[in-house]
Short mmCIF file of C-alpha atoms in Angstrom, two decimals:
data_model
loop_
_atom_site.label_atom_id
_atom_site.label_comp_id
_atom_site.label_asym_id
_atom_site.label_seq_id
_atom_site.Cartn_x
_atom_site.Cartn_y
_atom_site.Cartn_z
CA MET O 1 10.54 -13.02 12.47
CA GLN O 2 9.88 -9.24 12.21
CA HIS O 3 6.19 -8.69 12.35
CA THR O 4 4.17 -6.40 10.08
CA GLY O 5 2.43 -3.82 12.19
CA TYR O 6 -1.33 -3.98 12.62
CA HIS O 7 -2.95 -2.02 15.48
CA ARG O 8 -5.37 -4.23 17.52
CA SER O 9 -7.88 -1.28 17.86
CA ALA O 10 -8.23 -0.92 14.17
CA VAL O 11 -10.02 -4.08 13.71
CA VAL O 12 -12.64 -9.61 20.75
CA MET O 13 -13.38 -15.15 19.66
CA MET O 14 -16.41 -16.80 19.24
CA ALA O 15 -17.93 -16.20 15.82
CA VAL O 16 -21.68 -15.84 16.11
CA PRO O 17 -23.67 -17.46 13.32
CA VAL O 18 -26.04 -15.11 11.36
CA GLN O 19 -28.04 -17.47 9.52
CA GLY O 20 -6.74 -32.52 2.32
CA ARG O 21 -5.42 -31.11 -0.41
CA ILE O 22 -2.49 -32.07 -2.70
CA PRO O 23 0.45 -29.79 -3.12
CA LEU O 24 -0.86 -27.96 -6.11
CA SER O 25 -4.80 -27.57 -6.31
CA ASN O 26 -6.75 -27.91 -9.53
CA GLN O 27 -7.15 -24.11 -9.57
CA THR O 28 -3.37 -23.75 -9.32
CA ASN O 29 -2.60 -26.32 -11.92
CA LEU O 30 -5.15 -24.85 -14.35
CA ALA O 31 -4.80 -21.12 -13.66
CA ARG O 32 -1.35 -20.56 -12.16
CA GLU O 33 -0.27 -17.35 -13.78
CA PRO O 34 3.09 -17.67 -15.54
CA TYR O 35 4.01 -14.20 -14.56
CA HIS O 36 3.56 -14.27 -10.80
CA LYS O 37 7.27 -13.84 -10.24
CA THR O 38 7.17 -10.56 -11.91
CA GLY O 39 10.02 -8.34 -12.04
CA PRO O 40 12.71 -6.99 -14.41
CA GLN O 41 13.40 -10.33 -16.04
CA LEU O 42 9.68 -11.18 -16.63
CA PRO O 43 9.43 -14.70 -18.07
CA THR O 44 7.72 -15.13 -21.37
CA PRO O 45 4.46 -17.08 -21.45
CA ARG O 46 5.23 -20.84 -20.79
CA THR O 47 2.43 -21.88 -23.19
CA ASN O 48 4.17 -25.27 -23.86
CA GLU O 49 4.09 -26.26 -20.13
CA ARG O 50 1.62 -28.93 -19.26
CA HIS O 51 0.34 -27.46 -15.96
CA PHE O 52 -0.83 -24.20 -17.66
CA VAL O 53 -2.63 -26.13 -20.44
CA SER O 54 -2.83 -22.96 -22.62
CA GLU O 55 -4.52 -25.09 -25.47
CA TYR O 56 -7.43 -25.36 -23.09
CA GLY O 57 -7.50 -21.75 -21.95
CA SER O 58 -10.69 -20.70 -23.60
CA GLU O 59 -12.58 -23.77 -22.08
CA ILE O 60 -11.17 -23.07 -18.60
CA LEU O 61 -12.14 -19.47 -18.87
CA ALA O 62 -15.68 -20.51 -20.00
CA TYR O 63 -15.75 -22.84 -17.06
CA PHE O 64 -14.71 -20.10 -14.49
CA LEU O 65 -17.59 -17.90 -15.89
CA GLU O 66 -20.09 -20.68 -15.44
CA VAL O 67 -19.05 -21.57 -11.93
CA GLU O 68 -18.87 -18.08 -10.53
CA ARG O 69 -22.59 -17.48 -11.09
CA VAL O 70 -23.26 -20.33 -8.62
CA VAL O 71 -20.44 -19.49 -5.97
CA TYR O 72 -20.86 -15.66 -6.05
CA SER O 73 -24.60 -15.24 -6.38
CA GLU O 74 -24.64 -12.96 -3.38
CA ARG O 75 -21.63 -11.53 -1.53
CA LEU O 76 -22.44 -8.21 0.29
CA TYR O 77 -22.50 -8.52 4.04
CA ILE O 78 -21.36 -5.31 5.83
CA ASP O 79 -24.85 -4.30 6.73
CA ARG O 80 -25.34 -7.42 8.66
CA GLN O 81 -22.01 -7.09 10.65
CA SER O 82 -22.63 -5.36 14.01
CA GLU O 83 -18.88 -4.03 14.39
CA ILE O 84 -17.01 -4.62 11.12
CA THR O 85 -17.02 -1.76 8.67
CA ASP O 86 -15.92 -1.13 5.11
CA ARG O 87 -12.91 0.84 6.45
CA MET O 88 -11.83 -1.95 8.71
CA ARG O 89 -11.93 -4.43 5.83
CA LYS O 90 -9.73 -2.13 3.62
CA ILE O 91 -7.14 -1.91 6.49
CA LEU O 92 -7.06 -5.70 6.76
CA ILE O 93 -6.68 -6.25 3.05
CA ASP O 94 -3.89 -3.70 2.91
CA TRP O 95 -2.05 -5.44 5.73
CA LEU O 96 -2.52 -8.78 4.00
CA ILE O 97 -0.57 -7.54 0.97
CA ASP O 98 2.49 -6.97 3.28
CA VAL O 99 1.90 -10.34 4.94
CA ILE O 100 1.88 -12.16 1.63
CA THR O 101 5.07 -10.28 0.69
CA GLU O 102 6.78 -11.12 3.97
CA PHE O 103 5.97 -14.71 3.72
CA LYS O 104 6.94 -14.87 0.03
CA LEU O 105 3.68 -16.45 -1.01
CA HIS O 106 2.00 -16.49 -4.30
CA SER O 107 -0.71 -14.10 -5.75
CA GLU O 108 -3.07 -16.94 -5.88
CA THR O 109 -2.81 -17.19 -2.05
CA PHE O 110 -3.62 -13.49 -1.58
CA TYR O 111 -6.72 -13.48 -3.72
CA LEU O 112 -7.94 -16.76 -2.28
CA ALA O 113 -7.44 -15.39 1.32
CA VAL O 114 -9.48 -12.29 0.43
CA ASP O 115 -12.15 -14.51 -0.93
CA ILE O 116 -12.14 -16.71 2.09
CA ILE O 117 -12.54 -13.63 4.31
CA ASP O 118 -15.51 -12.23 2.33
CA ARG O 119 -17.29 -15.59 2.16
CA PHE O 120 -16.73 -16.21 5.96
CA LEU O 121 -17.95 -12.86 6.98
CA PHE O 122 -21.12 -13.31 4.78
CA PHE O 123 -22.07 -16.06 7.16
CA TYR O 124 -20.61 -15.03 10.54
CA ASN O 125 -20.96 -11.93 12.56
CA ILE O 126 -17.57 -11.36 14.40
CA PRO O 127 -16.32 -8.69 16.74
CA ARG O 128 -13.87 -6.15 15.51
CA THR O 129 -11.02 -7.45 17.68
CA LYS O 130 -11.18 -10.82 15.83
CA LEU O 131 -11.00 -9.45 12.27
CA GLN O 132 -7.22 -9.75 12.12
CA LEU O 133 -7.57 -13.18 13.30
CA VAL O 134 -9.90 -14.02 10.55
CA GLY O 135 -7.40 -12.53 8.12
CA ILE O 136 -4.26 -14.30 9.25
CA THR O 137 -6.32 -17.60 9.42
CA ALA O 138 -7.53 -16.99 5.79
CA VAL O 139 -3.96 -16.67 4.73
CA LEU O 140 -3.07 -19.91 6.42
CA VAL O 141 -5.96 -21.77 4.85
CA ALA O 142 -5.25 -20.27 1.45
CA ALA O 143 -1.60 -21.14 1.68
CA LYS O 144 -2.29 -24.72 2.56
CA HIS O 145 -4.48 -24.85 -0.57
CA GLU O 146 -2.04 -23.13 -2.88
CA GLU O 147 1.49 -23.28 -1.58
CA ILE O 148 3.90 -26.21 -1.50
CA TRP O 149 5.27 -24.75 1.84
CA PRO O 150 2.65 -22.73 3.80
CA PRO O 151 3.68 -20.54 6.68
CA THR O 152 4.03 -22.15 10.00
CA MET O 153 1.58 -21.58 12.98
CA ASN O 154 4.35 -19.71 14.79
CA ASP O 155 4.85 -17.41 11.76
CA CYS O 156 1.12 -16.67 11.53
CA VAL O 157 1.01 -15.74 15.33
CA ALA O 158 4.20 -13.67 15.15
CA VAL O 159 3.05 -11.55 12.16
CA THR O 160 0.19 -10.44 14.27
CA ALA O 161 2.60 -9.32 17.03
CA ASN O 162 1.43 -12.19 19.08
CA THR O 163 -2.10 -10.76 19.44
CA TYR O 164 -3.54 -14.17 19.16
CA THR O 165 -2.41 -17.65 20.37
CA PRO O 166 -1.84 -20.75 18.25
CA ARG O 167 -4.98 -22.20 19.89
CA GLU O 168 -7.07 -19.16 18.72
CA VAL O 169 -5.77 -19.58 15.19
CA ILE O 170 -6.44 -23.30 15.08
CA GLY O 171 -10.01 -22.50 16.52
CA MET O 172 -10.70 -19.97 13.80
CA GLU O 173 -9.31 -22.33 11.09
CA PHE O 174 -11.89 -24.85 12.29
CA ASP O 175 -14.69 -22.26 12.06
CA VAL O 176 -13.60 -21.11 8.62
CA VAL O 177 -13.36 -24.52 6.93
CA THR O 178 -16.55 -25.69 8.53
CA ALA O 179 -18.43 -22.52 7.52
CA LEU O 180 -17.15 -22.78 3.88
CA ARG O 181 -17.37 -26.54 3.76
CA PHE O 182 -13.89 -26.86 2.47
CA LYS O 183 -14.84 -25.28 -0.89
CA PHE O 184 -11.60 -23.34 -1.73
CA THR O 185 -11.23 -24.27 -5.31
CA VAL O 186 -13.02 -21.38 -6.65
CA PRO O 187 -12.70 -18.84 -9.60
CA THR O 188 -11.39 -15.72 -7.96
CA THR O 189 -10.55 -12.63 -9.95
CA TYR O 190 -6.88 -13.61 -10.13
CA PRO O 191 -7.04 -16.79 -12.48
CA ILE O 192 -9.70 -15.17 -14.56
CA ALA O 193 -7.46 -12.04 -15.08
CA CYS O 194 -4.43 -14.30 -15.90
CA ARG O 195 -6.51 -16.13 -18.52
CA LEU O 196 -7.80 -12.95 -20.13
CA LEU O 197 -4.21 -11.44 -20.14
CA GLU O 198 -2.90 -14.64 -21.90
CA SER O 199 -5.66 -14.57 -24.48
CA CYS O 200 -5.31 -10.84 -25.17
CA HIS O 201 -1.51 -11.00 -25.49
CA MET O 202 -0.92 -7.94 -23.24
CA SER O 203 2.51 -6.57 -22.58
CA PRO O 204 4.34 -7.07 -19.39
CA THR O 205 3.67 -3.47 -18.30
CA VAL O 206 -0.08 -3.79 -19.03
CA ARG O 207 0.10 -6.95 -16.82
CA HIS O 208 1.61 -5.03 -14.02
CA ALA O 209 -1.04 -2.24 -14.46
CA THR O 210 -3.72 -4.90 -14.44
CA PHE O 211 -2.61 -6.30 -11.24
CA LEU O 212 -2.37 -2.83 -9.75
CA PHE O 213 -6.12 -2.36 -10.45
CA LEU O 214 -6.86 -5.94 -9.40
CA GLU O 215 -5.23 -5.55 -5.95
CA SER O 216 -6.90 -2.30 -5.57
CA ALA O 217 -10.26 -3.90 -6.33
CA ALA O 218 -9.52 -6.45 -3.47
CA HIS O 219 -9.76 -3.39 -1.17
CA CYS O 220 -12.98 -2.03 -2.65
CA TYR O 221 -15.86 -3.64 -0.81
CA PRO O 222 -18.63 -2.28 -3.05
CA LEU O 223 -17.17 -4.12 -6.04
CA LEU O 224 -18.40 -7.42 -4.38
CA GLN O 225 -21.68 -6.81 -6.01
CA PHE O 226 -20.08 -7.64 -9.34
CA LEU O 227 -18.89 -11.01 -10.56
CA PRO O 228 -15.21 -11.76 -10.36
CA SER O 229 -15.04 -12.05 -14.17
CA ARG O 230 -16.39 -8.51 -14.55
CA ILE O 231 -13.92 -7.17 -11.95
CA ALA O 232 -10.92 -8.86 -13.67
CA ALA O 233 -12.06 -7.68 -17.05
CA GLY O 234 -12.47 -4.15 -15.71
CA ALA O 235 -9.00 -4.23 -14.18
CA LEU O 236 -7.47 -5.51 -17.43
CA LEU O 237 -9.27 -2.76 -19.35
CA LEU O 238 -8.16 -0.04 -17.00
CA GLY O 239 -4.57 -1.44 -17.10
CA ALA O 240 -4.45 -1.18 -20.81
CA PHE O 241 -6.02 2.25 -20.65
CA LEU O 242 -3.54 3.61 -18.06
CA ILE O 243 -0.58 2.41 -20.05
CA ARG O 244 -1.92 3.76 -23.30
CA HIS O 245 -2.75 7.05 -21.66
CA ASN O 246 0.88 7.44 -20.63
CA THR O 247 2.73 6.07 -23.75
CA SER O 248 0.48 7.03 -26.78
CA GLN O 249 -0.36 10.18 -28.32
CA ASP O 250 -3.72 8.86 -29.71
CA ALA O 251 -6.49 9.30 -27.28
CA ILE O 252 -9.09 6.56 -27.39
CA PRO O 253 -12.28 6.05 -25.58
CA LEU O 254 -12.51 3.32 -23.14
CA GLN O 255 -15.37 1.48 -24.72
CA ARG O 256 -13.45 1.66 -28.06
CA LEU O 257 -10.46 0.08 -26.43
CA TRP O 258 -12.56 -2.58 -24.92
CA GLU O 259 -13.99 -3.46 -28.33
CA ILE O 260 -10.51 -3.66 -29.97
CA GLU O 261 -8.27 -5.20 -27.27
CA VAL O 262 -10.52 -7.21 -24.84
CA TYR O 263 -14.03 -8.04 -26.21
CA PRO O 264 -12.84 -10.63 -28.89
CA PHE O 265 -11.48 -12.70 -25.95
CA ALA O 266 -14.00 -11.91 -23.25
CA HIS O 267 -16.44 -14.82 -23.75
CA GLY O 268 -19.37 -12.52 -24.43
CA ILE O 269 -18.85 -10.17 -21.47
CA ARG O 270 -20.26 -6.83 -22.66
CA PHE O 271 -18.76 -3.33 -22.04
CA GLU O 272 -22.10 -2.43 -20.24
CA GLU O 273 -21.24 -5.15 -17.59
CA VAL O 274 -17.75 -3.90 -17.12
CA GLN O 275 -18.39 -0.09 -17.21
CA PRO O 276 -19.88 0.09 -13.75
CA VAL O 277 -16.68 -1.65 -12.43
CA THR O 278 -14.30 0.74 -14.17
CA GLU O 279 -16.41 3.81 -12.96
CA GLN O 280 -15.78 2.80 -9.35
CA LEU O 281 -12.41 1.22 -9.60
CA LEU O 282 -10.50 3.95 -11.57
CA PRO O 283 -10.99 6.80 -8.98
CA PHE O 284 -10.80 4.33 -6.07
CA THR O 285 -7.30 3.15 -7.25
CA GLN O 286 -6.28 6.83 -7.99
CA ARG O 287 -7.10 7.64 -4.25
CA LEU O 288 -5.41 4.51 -3.06
CA CYS O 289 -2.12 5.33 -4.95
CA SER O 290 -2.16 8.93 -3.69
CA GLY O 291 0.43 10.09 -1.15
CA SER O 292 -2.33 11.18 1.16
CA SER O 293 -3.85 7.73 1.46
CA ARG O 294 -3.21 5.93 4.82
CA LEU O 295 -3.24 2.63 2.98
CA GLN O 296 0.19 2.48 1.35
CA ALA O 297 0.69 -1.26 0.49
CA VAL O 298 -0.46 -1.09 -3.10
CA ARG O 299 1.19 2.27 -3.79
CA ARG O 300 4.40 1.04 -2.29
CA LYS O 301 4.51 -2.26 -4.25
CA TYR O 302 3.50 -0.87 -7.58
CA SER O 303 5.66 2.26 -7.45
CA SER O 304 8.79 0.04 -7.46
CA HIS O 305 10.73 -0.59 -10.64
CA GLU O 306 10.09 -4.29 -10.32
CA TYR O 307 6.50 -3.37 -11.37
CA ASP O 308 7.45 -0.65 -13.84
CA CYS O 309 6.30 2.07 -11.37
CA VAL O 310 2.79 1.84 -12.76
CA ALA O 311 1.22 3.34 -9.50
CA ALA O 312 3.30 6.48 -10.26
CA LEU O 313 1.72 6.98 -13.67
CA GLU O 314 -0.75 9.80 -14.56
CA PHE O 315 -4.22 8.41 -14.18
CA PRO O 316 -6.45 9.28 -17.07
CA PHE O 317 -9.91 10.86 -17.34
CA VAL O 318 -12.28 8.24 -18.59
CA SER O 319 -14.40 8.90 -21.73
CA THR O 320 -16.66 6.08 -22.58
CA SER O 321 -18.25 7.35 -25.68
CA ALA O 322 -17.51 5.65 -28.99
#
């Protein structure tokens, strides 16, 4: 298999402590986004399919919002890492997007892998040369949880240019599942965004723009201070704002757009809780999608016609006044 490049020096294994699944998980059954095979022939919402249980969408979203307060009460960890930096994490996440694409895995797997990385690094201090090992192991664990056919161990080793051995991946997998106590059915930003998109009846182009901001948010370490629901809601709001800015003659403040398009379906999430997310995420995404950025996975993916070239659109200036 042709491997995706990732320079060893950019990110040696023993993680130093700081302080069975069925083919489709419950999270997947309840939250699998019906548009994950996005493209020119974007499917219509499969609201009548049993596994998506759209009639219980509101209850599922309410449950996600309840559980996230327990799972994600504290997430920031970089200050406790002796070698890992925010920049290294961004490089790793950008590489993971290409890995997910190369392995043809679902979006659920990407977001769960990112979540596994962050939760593991919250508990373990690792050397920089093992960060990529944590990343590919997180993909393997997430794929075993979300996919019917996860990548093989040989594929995982090959995609790192044989930087690590199968034994090292297995060892890291043991460390990860032990540290996280096999808790992988969690409300990441992705299923929350999918439920919000369904409730708000957004267009396919807005969905693409939402996932542009959501994948960008996965790169942005400071956003870990916010709950996944606030990040998901902020990504949706910015997605709708970006498309409106490029297609409508009528300018509308961000807060007003929230009140009209999102708030009625947001289960009480207030604009004041989402605004700090949008203030960081919009300029961050604009920089990430610029030609001068060294991290090109998001820009390359969302500049394609498959995703309506949303990364190539003009980014708006945000006005929050009513």
